[in-house]
PDB file of C-alpha atoms in Angstrom:
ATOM      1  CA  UNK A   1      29.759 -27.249  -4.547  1.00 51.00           C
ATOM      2  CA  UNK A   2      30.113 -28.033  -0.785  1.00 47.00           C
ATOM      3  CA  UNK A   3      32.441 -25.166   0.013  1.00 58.00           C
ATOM      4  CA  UNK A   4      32.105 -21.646  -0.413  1.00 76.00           C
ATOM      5  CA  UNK A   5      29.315 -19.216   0.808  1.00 90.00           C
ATOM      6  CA  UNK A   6      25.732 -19.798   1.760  1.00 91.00           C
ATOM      7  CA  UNK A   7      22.683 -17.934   1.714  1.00 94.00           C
ATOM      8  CA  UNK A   8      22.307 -15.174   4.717  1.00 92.00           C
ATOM      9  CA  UNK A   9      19.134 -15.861   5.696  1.00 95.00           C
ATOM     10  CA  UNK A  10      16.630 -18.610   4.724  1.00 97.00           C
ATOM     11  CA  UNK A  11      15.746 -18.589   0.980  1.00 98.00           C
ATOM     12  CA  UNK A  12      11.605 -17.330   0.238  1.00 98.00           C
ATOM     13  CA  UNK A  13      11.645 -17.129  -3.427  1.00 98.00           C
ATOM     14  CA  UNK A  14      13.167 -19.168  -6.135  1.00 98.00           C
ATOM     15  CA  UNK A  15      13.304 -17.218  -9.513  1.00 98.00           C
ATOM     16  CA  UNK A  16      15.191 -19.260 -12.366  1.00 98.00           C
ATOM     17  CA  UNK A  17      16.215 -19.009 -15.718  1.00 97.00           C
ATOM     18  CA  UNK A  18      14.561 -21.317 -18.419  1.00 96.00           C
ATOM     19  CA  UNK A  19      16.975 -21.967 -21.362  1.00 95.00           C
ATOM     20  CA  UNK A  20      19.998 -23.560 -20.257  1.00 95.00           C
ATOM     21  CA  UNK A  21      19.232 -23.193 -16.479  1.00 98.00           C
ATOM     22  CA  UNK A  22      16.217 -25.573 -15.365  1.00 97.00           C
ATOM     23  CA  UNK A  23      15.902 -27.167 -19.171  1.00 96.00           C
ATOM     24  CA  UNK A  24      18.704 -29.067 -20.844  1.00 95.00           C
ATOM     25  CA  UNK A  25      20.348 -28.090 -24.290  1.00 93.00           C
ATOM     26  CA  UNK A  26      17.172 -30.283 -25.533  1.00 93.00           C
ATOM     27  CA  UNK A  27      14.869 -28.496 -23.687  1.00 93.00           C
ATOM     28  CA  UNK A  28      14.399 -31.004 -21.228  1.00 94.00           C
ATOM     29  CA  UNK A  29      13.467 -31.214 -17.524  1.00 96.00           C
ATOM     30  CA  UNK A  30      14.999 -33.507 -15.768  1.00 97.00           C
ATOM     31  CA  UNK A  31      13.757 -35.976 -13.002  1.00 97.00           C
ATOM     32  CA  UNK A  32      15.799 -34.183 -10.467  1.00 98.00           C
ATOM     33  CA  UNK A  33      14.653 -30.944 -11.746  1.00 98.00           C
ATOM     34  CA  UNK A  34      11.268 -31.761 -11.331  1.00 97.00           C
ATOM     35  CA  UNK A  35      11.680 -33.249  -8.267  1.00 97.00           C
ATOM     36  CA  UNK A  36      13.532 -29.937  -6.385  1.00 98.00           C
ATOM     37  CA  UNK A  37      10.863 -27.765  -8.042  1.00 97.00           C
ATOM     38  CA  UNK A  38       8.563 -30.241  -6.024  1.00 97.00           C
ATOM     39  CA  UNK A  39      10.510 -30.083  -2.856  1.00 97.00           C
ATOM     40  CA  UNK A  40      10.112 -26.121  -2.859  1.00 97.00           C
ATOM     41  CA  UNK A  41       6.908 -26.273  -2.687  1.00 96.00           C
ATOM     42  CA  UNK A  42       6.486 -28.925   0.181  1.00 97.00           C
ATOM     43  CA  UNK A  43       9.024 -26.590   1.772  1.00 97.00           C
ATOM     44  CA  UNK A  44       6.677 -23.478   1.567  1.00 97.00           C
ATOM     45  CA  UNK A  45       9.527 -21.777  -1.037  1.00 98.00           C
ATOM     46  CA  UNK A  46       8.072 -20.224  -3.994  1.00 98.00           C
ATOM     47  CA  UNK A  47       9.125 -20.781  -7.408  1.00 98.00           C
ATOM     48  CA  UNK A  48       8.692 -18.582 -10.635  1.00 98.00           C
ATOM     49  CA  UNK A  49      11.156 -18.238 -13.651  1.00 97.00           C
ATOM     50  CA  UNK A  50      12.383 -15.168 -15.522  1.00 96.00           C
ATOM     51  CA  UNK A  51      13.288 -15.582 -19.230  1.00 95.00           C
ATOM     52  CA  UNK A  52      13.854 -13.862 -22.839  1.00 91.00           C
ATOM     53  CA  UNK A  53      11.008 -15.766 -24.339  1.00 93.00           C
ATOM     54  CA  UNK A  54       8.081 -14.234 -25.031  1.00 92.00           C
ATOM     55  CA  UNK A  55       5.032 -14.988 -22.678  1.00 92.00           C
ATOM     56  CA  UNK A  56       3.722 -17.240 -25.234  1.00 91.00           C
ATOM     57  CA  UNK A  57       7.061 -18.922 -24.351  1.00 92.00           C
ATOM     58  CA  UNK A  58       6.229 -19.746 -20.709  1.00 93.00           C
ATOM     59  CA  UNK A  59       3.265 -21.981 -21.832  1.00 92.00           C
ATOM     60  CA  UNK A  60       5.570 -25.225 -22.339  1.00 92.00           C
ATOM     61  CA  UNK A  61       7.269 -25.114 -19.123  1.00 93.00           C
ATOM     62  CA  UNK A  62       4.071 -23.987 -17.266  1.00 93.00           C
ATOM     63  CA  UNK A  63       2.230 -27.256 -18.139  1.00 93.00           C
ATOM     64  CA  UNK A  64       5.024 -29.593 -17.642  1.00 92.00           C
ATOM     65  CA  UNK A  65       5.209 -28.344 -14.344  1.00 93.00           C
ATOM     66  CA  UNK A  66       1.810 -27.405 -13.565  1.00 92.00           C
ATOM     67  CA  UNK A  67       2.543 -24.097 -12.755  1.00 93.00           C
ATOM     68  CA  UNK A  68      -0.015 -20.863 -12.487  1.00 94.00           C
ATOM     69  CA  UNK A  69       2.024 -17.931 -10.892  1.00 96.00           C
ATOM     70  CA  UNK A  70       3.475 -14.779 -11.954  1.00 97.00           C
ATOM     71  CA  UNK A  71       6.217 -14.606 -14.016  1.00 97.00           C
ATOM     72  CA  UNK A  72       8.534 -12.224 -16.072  1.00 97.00           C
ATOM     73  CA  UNK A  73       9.220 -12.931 -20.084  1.00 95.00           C
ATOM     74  CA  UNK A  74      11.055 -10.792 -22.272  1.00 94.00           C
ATOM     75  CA  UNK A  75      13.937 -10.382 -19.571  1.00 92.00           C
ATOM     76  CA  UNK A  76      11.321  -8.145 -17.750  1.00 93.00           C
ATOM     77  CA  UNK A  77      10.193  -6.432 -20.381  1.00 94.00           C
ATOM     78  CA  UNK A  78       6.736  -8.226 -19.654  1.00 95.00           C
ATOM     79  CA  UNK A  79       5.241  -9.171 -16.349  1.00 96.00           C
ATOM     80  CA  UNK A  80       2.599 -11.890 -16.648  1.00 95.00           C
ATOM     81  CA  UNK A  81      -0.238 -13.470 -14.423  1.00 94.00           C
ATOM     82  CA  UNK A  82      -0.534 -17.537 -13.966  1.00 91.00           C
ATOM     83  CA  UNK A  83      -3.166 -17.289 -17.195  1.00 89.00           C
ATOM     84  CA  UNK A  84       0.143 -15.317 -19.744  1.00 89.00           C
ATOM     85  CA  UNK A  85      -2.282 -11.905 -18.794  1.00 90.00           C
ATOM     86  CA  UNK A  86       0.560  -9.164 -19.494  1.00 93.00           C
ATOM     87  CA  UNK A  87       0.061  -7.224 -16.562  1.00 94.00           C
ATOM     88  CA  UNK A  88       2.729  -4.719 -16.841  1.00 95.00           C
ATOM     89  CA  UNK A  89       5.134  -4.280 -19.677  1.00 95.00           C
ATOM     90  CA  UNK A  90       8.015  -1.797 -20.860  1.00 96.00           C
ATOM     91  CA  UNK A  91       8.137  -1.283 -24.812  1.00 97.00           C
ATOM     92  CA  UNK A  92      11.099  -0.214 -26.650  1.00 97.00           C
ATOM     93  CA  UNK A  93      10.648   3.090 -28.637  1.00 97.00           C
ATOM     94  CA  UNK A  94       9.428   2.593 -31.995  1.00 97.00           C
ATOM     95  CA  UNK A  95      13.131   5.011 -33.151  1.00 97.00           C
ATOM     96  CA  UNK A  96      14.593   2.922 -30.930  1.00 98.00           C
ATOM     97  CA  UNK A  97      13.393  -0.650 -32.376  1.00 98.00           C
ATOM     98  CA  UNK A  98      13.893   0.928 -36.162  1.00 97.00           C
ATOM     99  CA  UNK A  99      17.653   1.612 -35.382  1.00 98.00           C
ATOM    100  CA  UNK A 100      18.043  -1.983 -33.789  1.00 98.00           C
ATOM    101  CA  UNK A 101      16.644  -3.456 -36.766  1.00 98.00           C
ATOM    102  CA  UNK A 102      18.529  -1.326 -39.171  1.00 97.00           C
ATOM    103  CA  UNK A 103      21.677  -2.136 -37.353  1.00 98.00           C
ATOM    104  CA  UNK A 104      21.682  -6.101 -37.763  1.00 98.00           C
ATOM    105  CA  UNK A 105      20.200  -5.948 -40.967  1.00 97.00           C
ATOM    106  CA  UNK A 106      23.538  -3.892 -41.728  1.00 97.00           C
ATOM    107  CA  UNK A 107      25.405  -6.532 -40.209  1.00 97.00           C
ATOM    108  CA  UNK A 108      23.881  -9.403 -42.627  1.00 96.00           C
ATOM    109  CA  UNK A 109      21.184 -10.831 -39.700  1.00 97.00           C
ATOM    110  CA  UNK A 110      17.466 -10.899 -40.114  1.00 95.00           C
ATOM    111  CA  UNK A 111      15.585  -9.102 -37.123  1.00 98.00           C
ATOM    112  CA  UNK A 112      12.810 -10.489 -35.591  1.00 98.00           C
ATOM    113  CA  UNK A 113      10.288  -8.456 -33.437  1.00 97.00           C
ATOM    114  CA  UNK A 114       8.413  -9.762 -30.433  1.00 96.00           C
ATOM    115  CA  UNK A 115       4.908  -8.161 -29.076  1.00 95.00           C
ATOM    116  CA  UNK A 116       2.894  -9.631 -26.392  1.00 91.00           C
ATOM    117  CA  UNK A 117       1.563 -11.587 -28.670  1.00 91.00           C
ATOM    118  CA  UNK A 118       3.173 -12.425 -31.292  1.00 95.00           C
ATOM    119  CA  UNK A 119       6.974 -12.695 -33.326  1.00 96.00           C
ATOM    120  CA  UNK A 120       7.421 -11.025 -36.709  1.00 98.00           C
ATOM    121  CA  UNK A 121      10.278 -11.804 -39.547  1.00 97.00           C
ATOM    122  CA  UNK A 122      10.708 -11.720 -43.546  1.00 97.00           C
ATOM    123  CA  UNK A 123      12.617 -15.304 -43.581  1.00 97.00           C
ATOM    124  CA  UNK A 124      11.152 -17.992 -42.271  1.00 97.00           C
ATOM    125  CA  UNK A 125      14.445 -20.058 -43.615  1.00 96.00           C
ATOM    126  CA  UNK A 126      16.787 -17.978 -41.130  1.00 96.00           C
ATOM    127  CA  UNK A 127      19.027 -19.173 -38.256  1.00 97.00           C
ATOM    128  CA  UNK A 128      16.952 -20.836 -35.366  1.00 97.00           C
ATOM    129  CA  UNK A 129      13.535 -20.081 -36.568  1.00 97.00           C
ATOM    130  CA  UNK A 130      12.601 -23.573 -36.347  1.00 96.00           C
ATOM    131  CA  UNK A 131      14.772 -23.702 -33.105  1.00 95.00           C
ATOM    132  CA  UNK A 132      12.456 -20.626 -31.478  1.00 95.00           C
ATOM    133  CA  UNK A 133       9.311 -22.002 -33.008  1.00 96.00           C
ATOM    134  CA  UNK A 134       9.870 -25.456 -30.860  1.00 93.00           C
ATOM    135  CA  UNK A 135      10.877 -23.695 -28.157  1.00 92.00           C
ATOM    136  CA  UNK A 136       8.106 -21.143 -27.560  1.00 93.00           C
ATOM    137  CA  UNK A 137       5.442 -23.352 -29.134  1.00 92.00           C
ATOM    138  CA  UNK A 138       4.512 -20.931 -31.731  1.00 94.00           C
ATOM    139  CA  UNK A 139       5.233 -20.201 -35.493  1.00 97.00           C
ATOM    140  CA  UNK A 140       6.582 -17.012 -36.652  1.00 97.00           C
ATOM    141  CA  UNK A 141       4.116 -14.317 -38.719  1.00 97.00           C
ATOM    142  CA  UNK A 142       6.009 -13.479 -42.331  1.00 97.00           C
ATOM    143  CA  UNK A 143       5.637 -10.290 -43.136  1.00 97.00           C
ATOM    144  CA  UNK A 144       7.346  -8.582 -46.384  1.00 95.00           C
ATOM    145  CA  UNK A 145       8.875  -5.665 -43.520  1.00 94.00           C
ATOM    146  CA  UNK A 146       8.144  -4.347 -40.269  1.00 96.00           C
ATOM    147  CA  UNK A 147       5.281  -1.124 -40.668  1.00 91.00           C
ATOM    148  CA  UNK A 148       5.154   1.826 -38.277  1.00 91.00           C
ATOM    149  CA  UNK A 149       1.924   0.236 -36.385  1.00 91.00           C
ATOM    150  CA  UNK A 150       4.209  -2.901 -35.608  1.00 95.00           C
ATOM    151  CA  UNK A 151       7.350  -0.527 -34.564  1.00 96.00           C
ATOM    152  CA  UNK A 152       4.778   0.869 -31.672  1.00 94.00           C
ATOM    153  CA  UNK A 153       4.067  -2.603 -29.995  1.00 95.00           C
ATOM    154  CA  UNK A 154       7.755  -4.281 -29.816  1.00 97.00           C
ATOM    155  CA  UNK A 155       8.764  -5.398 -26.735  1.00 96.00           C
ATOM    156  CA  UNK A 156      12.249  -7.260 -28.020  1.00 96.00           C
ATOM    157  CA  UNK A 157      14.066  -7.369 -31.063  1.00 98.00           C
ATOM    158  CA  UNK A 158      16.164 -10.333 -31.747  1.00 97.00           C
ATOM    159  CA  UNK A 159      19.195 -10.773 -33.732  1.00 97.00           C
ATOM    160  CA  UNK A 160      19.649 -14.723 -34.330  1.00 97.00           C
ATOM    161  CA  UNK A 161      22.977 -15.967 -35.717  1.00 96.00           C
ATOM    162  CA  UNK A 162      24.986 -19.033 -35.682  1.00 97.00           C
ATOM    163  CA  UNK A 163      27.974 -17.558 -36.121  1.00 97.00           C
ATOM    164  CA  UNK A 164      28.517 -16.811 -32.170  1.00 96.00           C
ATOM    165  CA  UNK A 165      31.534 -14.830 -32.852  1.00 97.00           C
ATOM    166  CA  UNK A 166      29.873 -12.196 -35.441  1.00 97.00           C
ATOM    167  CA  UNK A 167      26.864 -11.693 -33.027  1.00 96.00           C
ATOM    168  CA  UNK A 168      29.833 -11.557 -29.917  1.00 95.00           C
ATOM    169  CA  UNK A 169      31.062  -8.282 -32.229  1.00 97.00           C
ATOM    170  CA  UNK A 170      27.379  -7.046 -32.924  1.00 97.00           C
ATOM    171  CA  UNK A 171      26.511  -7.235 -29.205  1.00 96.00           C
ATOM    172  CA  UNK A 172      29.339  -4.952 -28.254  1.00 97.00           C
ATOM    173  CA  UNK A 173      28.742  -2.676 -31.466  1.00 98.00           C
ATOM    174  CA  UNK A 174      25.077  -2.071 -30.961  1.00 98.00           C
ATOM    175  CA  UNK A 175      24.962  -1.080 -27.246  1.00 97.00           C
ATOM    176  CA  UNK A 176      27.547   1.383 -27.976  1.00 97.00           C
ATOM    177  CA  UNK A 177      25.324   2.311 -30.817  1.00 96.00           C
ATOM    178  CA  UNK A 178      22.061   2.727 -28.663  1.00 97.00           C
ATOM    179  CA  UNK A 179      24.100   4.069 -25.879  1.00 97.00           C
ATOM    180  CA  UNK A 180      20.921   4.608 -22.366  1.00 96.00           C
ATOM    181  CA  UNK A 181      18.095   3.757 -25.089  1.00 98.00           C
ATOM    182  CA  UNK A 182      18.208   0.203 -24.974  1.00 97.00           C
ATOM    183  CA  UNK A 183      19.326  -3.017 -23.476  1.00 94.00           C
ATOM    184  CA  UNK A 184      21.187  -4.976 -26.238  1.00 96.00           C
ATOM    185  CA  UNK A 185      22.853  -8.429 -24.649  1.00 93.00           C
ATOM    186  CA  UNK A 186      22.881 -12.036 -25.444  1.00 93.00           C
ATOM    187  CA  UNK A 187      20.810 -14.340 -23.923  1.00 89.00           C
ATOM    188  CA  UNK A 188      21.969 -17.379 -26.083  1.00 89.00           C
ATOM    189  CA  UNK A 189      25.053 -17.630 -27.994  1.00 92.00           C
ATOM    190  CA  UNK A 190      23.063 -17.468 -31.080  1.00 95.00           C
ATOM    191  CA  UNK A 191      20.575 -14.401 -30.171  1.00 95.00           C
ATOM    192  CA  UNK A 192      21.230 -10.954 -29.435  1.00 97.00           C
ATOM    193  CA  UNK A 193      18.365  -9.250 -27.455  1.00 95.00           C
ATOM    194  CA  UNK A 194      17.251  -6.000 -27.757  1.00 97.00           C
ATOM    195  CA  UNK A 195      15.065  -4.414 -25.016  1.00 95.00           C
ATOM    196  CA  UNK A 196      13.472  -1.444 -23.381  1.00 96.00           C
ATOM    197  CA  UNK A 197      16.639   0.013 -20.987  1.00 95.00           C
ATOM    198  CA  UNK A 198      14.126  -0.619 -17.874  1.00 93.00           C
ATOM    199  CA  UNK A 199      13.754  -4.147 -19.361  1.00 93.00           C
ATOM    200  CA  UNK A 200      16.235  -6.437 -17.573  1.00 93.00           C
ATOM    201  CA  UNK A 201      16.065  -9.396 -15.395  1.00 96.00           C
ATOM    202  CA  UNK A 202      17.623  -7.236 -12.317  1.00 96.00           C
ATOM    203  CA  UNK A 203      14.389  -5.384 -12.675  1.00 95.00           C
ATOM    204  CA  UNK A 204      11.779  -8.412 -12.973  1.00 96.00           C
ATOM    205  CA  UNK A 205      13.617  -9.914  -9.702  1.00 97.00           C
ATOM    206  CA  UNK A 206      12.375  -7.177  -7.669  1.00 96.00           C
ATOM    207  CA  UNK A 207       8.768  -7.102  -9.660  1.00 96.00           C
ATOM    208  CA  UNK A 208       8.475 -10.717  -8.457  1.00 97.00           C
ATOM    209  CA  UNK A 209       9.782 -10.693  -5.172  1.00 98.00           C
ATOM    210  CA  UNK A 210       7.379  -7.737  -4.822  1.00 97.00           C
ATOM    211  CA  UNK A 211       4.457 -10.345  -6.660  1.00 96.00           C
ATOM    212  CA  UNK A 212       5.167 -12.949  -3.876  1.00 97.00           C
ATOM    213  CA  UNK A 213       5.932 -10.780  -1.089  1.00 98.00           C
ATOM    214  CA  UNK A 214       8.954 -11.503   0.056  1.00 98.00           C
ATOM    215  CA  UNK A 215      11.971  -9.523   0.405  1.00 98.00           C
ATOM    216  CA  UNK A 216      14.773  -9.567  -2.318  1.00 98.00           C
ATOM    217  CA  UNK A 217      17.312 -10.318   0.398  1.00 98.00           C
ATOM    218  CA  UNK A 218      15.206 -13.724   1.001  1.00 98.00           C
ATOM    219  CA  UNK A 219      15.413 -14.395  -2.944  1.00 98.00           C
ATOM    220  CA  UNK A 220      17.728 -16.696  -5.023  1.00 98.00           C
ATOM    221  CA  UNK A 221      18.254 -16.357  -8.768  1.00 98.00           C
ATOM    222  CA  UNK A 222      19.726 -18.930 -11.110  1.00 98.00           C
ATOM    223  CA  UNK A 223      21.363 -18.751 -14.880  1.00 98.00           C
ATOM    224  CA  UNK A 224      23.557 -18.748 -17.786  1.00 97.00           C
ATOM    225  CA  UNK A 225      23.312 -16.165 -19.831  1.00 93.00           C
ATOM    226  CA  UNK A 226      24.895 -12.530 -19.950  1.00 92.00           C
ATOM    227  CA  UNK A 227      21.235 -11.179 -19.839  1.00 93.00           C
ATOM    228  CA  UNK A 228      20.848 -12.930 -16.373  1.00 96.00           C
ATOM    229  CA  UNK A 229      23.741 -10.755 -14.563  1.00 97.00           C
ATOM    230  CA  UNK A 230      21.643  -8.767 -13.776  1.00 96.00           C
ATOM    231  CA  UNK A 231      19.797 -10.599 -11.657  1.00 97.00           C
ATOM    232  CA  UNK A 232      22.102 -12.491  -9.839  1.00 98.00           C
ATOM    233  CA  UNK A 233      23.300  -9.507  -8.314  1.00 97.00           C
ATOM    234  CA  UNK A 234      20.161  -8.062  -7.413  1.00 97.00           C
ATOM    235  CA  UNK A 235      18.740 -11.187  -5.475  1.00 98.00           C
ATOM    236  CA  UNK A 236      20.114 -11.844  -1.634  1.00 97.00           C
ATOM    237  CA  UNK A 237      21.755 -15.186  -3.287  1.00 98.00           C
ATOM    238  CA  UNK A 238      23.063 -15.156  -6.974  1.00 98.00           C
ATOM    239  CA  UNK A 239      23.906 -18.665  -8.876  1.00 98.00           C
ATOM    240  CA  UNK A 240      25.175 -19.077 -11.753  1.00 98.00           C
ATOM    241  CA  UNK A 241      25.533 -22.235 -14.029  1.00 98.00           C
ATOM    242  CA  UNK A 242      28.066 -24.297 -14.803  1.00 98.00           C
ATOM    243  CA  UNK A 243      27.655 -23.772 -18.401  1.00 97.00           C
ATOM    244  CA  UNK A 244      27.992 -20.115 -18.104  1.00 95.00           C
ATOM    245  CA  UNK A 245      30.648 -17.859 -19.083  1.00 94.00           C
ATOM    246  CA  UNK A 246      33.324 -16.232 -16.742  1.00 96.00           C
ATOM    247  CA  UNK A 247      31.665 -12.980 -16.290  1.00 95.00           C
ATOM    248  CA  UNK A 248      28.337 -14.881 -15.743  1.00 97.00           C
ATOM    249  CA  UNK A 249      29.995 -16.743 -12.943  1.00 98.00           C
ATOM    250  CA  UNK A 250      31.554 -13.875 -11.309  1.00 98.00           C
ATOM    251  CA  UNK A 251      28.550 -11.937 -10.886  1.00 97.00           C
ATOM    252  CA  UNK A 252      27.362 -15.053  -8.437  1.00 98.00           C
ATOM    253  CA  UNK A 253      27.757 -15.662  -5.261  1.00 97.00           C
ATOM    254  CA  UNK A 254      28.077 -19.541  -5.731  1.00 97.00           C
ATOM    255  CA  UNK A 255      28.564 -21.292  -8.680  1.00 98.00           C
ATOM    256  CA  UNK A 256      26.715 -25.248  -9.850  1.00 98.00           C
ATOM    257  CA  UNK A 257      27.178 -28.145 -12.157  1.00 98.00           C
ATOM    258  CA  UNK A 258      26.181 -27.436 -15.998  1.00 98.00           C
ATOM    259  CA  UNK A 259      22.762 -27.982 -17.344  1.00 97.00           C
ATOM    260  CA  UNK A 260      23.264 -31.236 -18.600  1.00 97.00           C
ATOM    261  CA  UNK A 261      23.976 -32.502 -15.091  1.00 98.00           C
ATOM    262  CA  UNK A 262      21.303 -31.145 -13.142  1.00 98.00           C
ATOM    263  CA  UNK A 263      23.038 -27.891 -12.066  1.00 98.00           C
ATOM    264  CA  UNK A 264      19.904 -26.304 -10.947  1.00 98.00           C
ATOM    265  CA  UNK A 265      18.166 -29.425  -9.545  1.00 98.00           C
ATOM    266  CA  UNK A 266      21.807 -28.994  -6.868  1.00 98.00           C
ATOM    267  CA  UNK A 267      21.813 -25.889  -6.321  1.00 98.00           C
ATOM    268  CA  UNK A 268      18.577 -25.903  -5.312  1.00 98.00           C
ATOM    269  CA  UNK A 269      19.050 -28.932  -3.093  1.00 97.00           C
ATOM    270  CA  UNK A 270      22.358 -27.256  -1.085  1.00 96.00           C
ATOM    271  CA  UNK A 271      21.231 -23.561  -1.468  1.00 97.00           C
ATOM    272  CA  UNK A 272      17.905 -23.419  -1.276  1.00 97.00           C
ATOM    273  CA  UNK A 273      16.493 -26.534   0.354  1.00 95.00           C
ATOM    274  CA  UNK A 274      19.433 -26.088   2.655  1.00 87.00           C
ATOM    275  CA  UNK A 275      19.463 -22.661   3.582  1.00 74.00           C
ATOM    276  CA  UNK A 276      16.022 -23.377   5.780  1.00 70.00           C
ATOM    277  CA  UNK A 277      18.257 -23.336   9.153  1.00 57.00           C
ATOM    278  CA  UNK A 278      20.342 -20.170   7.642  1.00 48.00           C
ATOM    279  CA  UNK A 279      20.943 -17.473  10.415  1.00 41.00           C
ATOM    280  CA  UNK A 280      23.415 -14.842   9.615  1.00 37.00           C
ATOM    281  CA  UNK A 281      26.212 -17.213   7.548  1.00 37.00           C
ATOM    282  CA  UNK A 282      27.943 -15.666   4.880  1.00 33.00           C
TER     283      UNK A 282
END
């Protein structure tokens, strides 16, 4: 991690990715993590996160780290105040959600639908329900199907699998089946994530540098998943982890150890911390 490029100018904003990025496969922060998160803030760098989980979702990680700032959930599809206040969201279109749903159904999967709220499924028993319920801190609502008032509030639909190569296939299948209308990209292995087309993390990394008021160019973005390309290529400094795939790392500028070595805790050490004295390095 030594080598290689360096931030432009000195970094303003930290916005990070939660699952896989600052938590462990256990969903775990580390010493180290906590400790860099710390260090920002005795530097004067802000910190927020950007994630697929609901807002709901952001409650775990905001009390382990004392945290009250704004934040993006649902890959941008909602922008939230230090309290989980939605404060600006983008729904997907109720014909929109309907074909989604239809879709993995036909593919043997059973959707789930996120408001700002609340998640909605018919089997509780499904892959990584208990998974998302530890995760988020919240416990699914069971409903016999999804009605039309439900199909006007959804701000993601999920497709959870364990079979990583299936969902690989339905990812590429149902953005060609949406085509503009939709967003549909994995932000774990197991879950395919379907969003309003506006709804993407390249998106909330301008909302929040915007939120903190500082320039993008003066931002650096961290993650792991597909669904965080995105915004490692809008931010001034993009980095991905080491537990990310190819075309997660290309779409960095820099690249750090996995999440089960404190990748983000050393990135933000070398390219945050250190970019303080930055001046026009590439």
């Amino acid at each position: 991690m030594s080598d290689g490029p360096r931030p432009a100018e000195p970094i303003r904003l930290v916005v990070s990715d939660i699952d896989g990025t600052l938590v462990n496969h256990a969903k775990e922060l580390t010493p180290r993590t906590r400790a860099a998160i710390a260090a920002l803030e005795r530097a004067g760098i802000g910190f927020t996160v950007t994630t697929a989980r609901p807002p709901v979702g952001l409650r775990p990680i905001y009390a382990m780290l004392g945290l009250q700032v704004t934040a993006a959930a649902i890959n941008g599809g909602a922008i939230v105040d230090g309290a989980f206040n939605v404060i600006a969201e983008k729904l997907l279109a109720p014909d929109v959600a309907r074909r989604a749903v239809a879709f993995l159904r036909g593919r043997g999967l059973d959707p789930w639908l996120f408001t700002d709220t609340h998640w909605y499924l018919r089997d509780p028993d499904g892959d990584n329900v208990g998974l998302e319920t530890r995760t988020i801190g919240q416990d699914p609502v069971v409903v016999e199907d999804f009605g039309p008032e439900l199909y006007g509030h959804v701000l993601k639909v999920i497709g959870s699998c364990n079979d990583h190569a299936l969902l690989a296939r339905c990812e590429t299948d149902l953005q060609r089946e949406l085509g503009g209308d939709a967003i549909a990209t994995r932000s774990q292995s197991y879950y395919l994530d379907v969003t309003n087309p506006a709804a993407h993390k390249g998106e909330a990394v301008k909302s929040l540098a915007e939120a903190f008021g500082v320039p993008v160019s003066a931002v650096l973005t961290i993650g792991d998943g597909t669904n965080d390309i995105p915004m490692l290529q809008a931010a001034g400094f993009g980095v991905a982890m080491g537990n990310g795939s190819e075309a997660v790392k290309a779409a960095a500028r820099a690249v750090t150890d996995d999440c089960e070595n404190d990748g983000f805790a050393k990135a933000i050490e070398l390219y945050a911390l250190g970019s303080q004295g930055a001046s026009g390095r590439s």
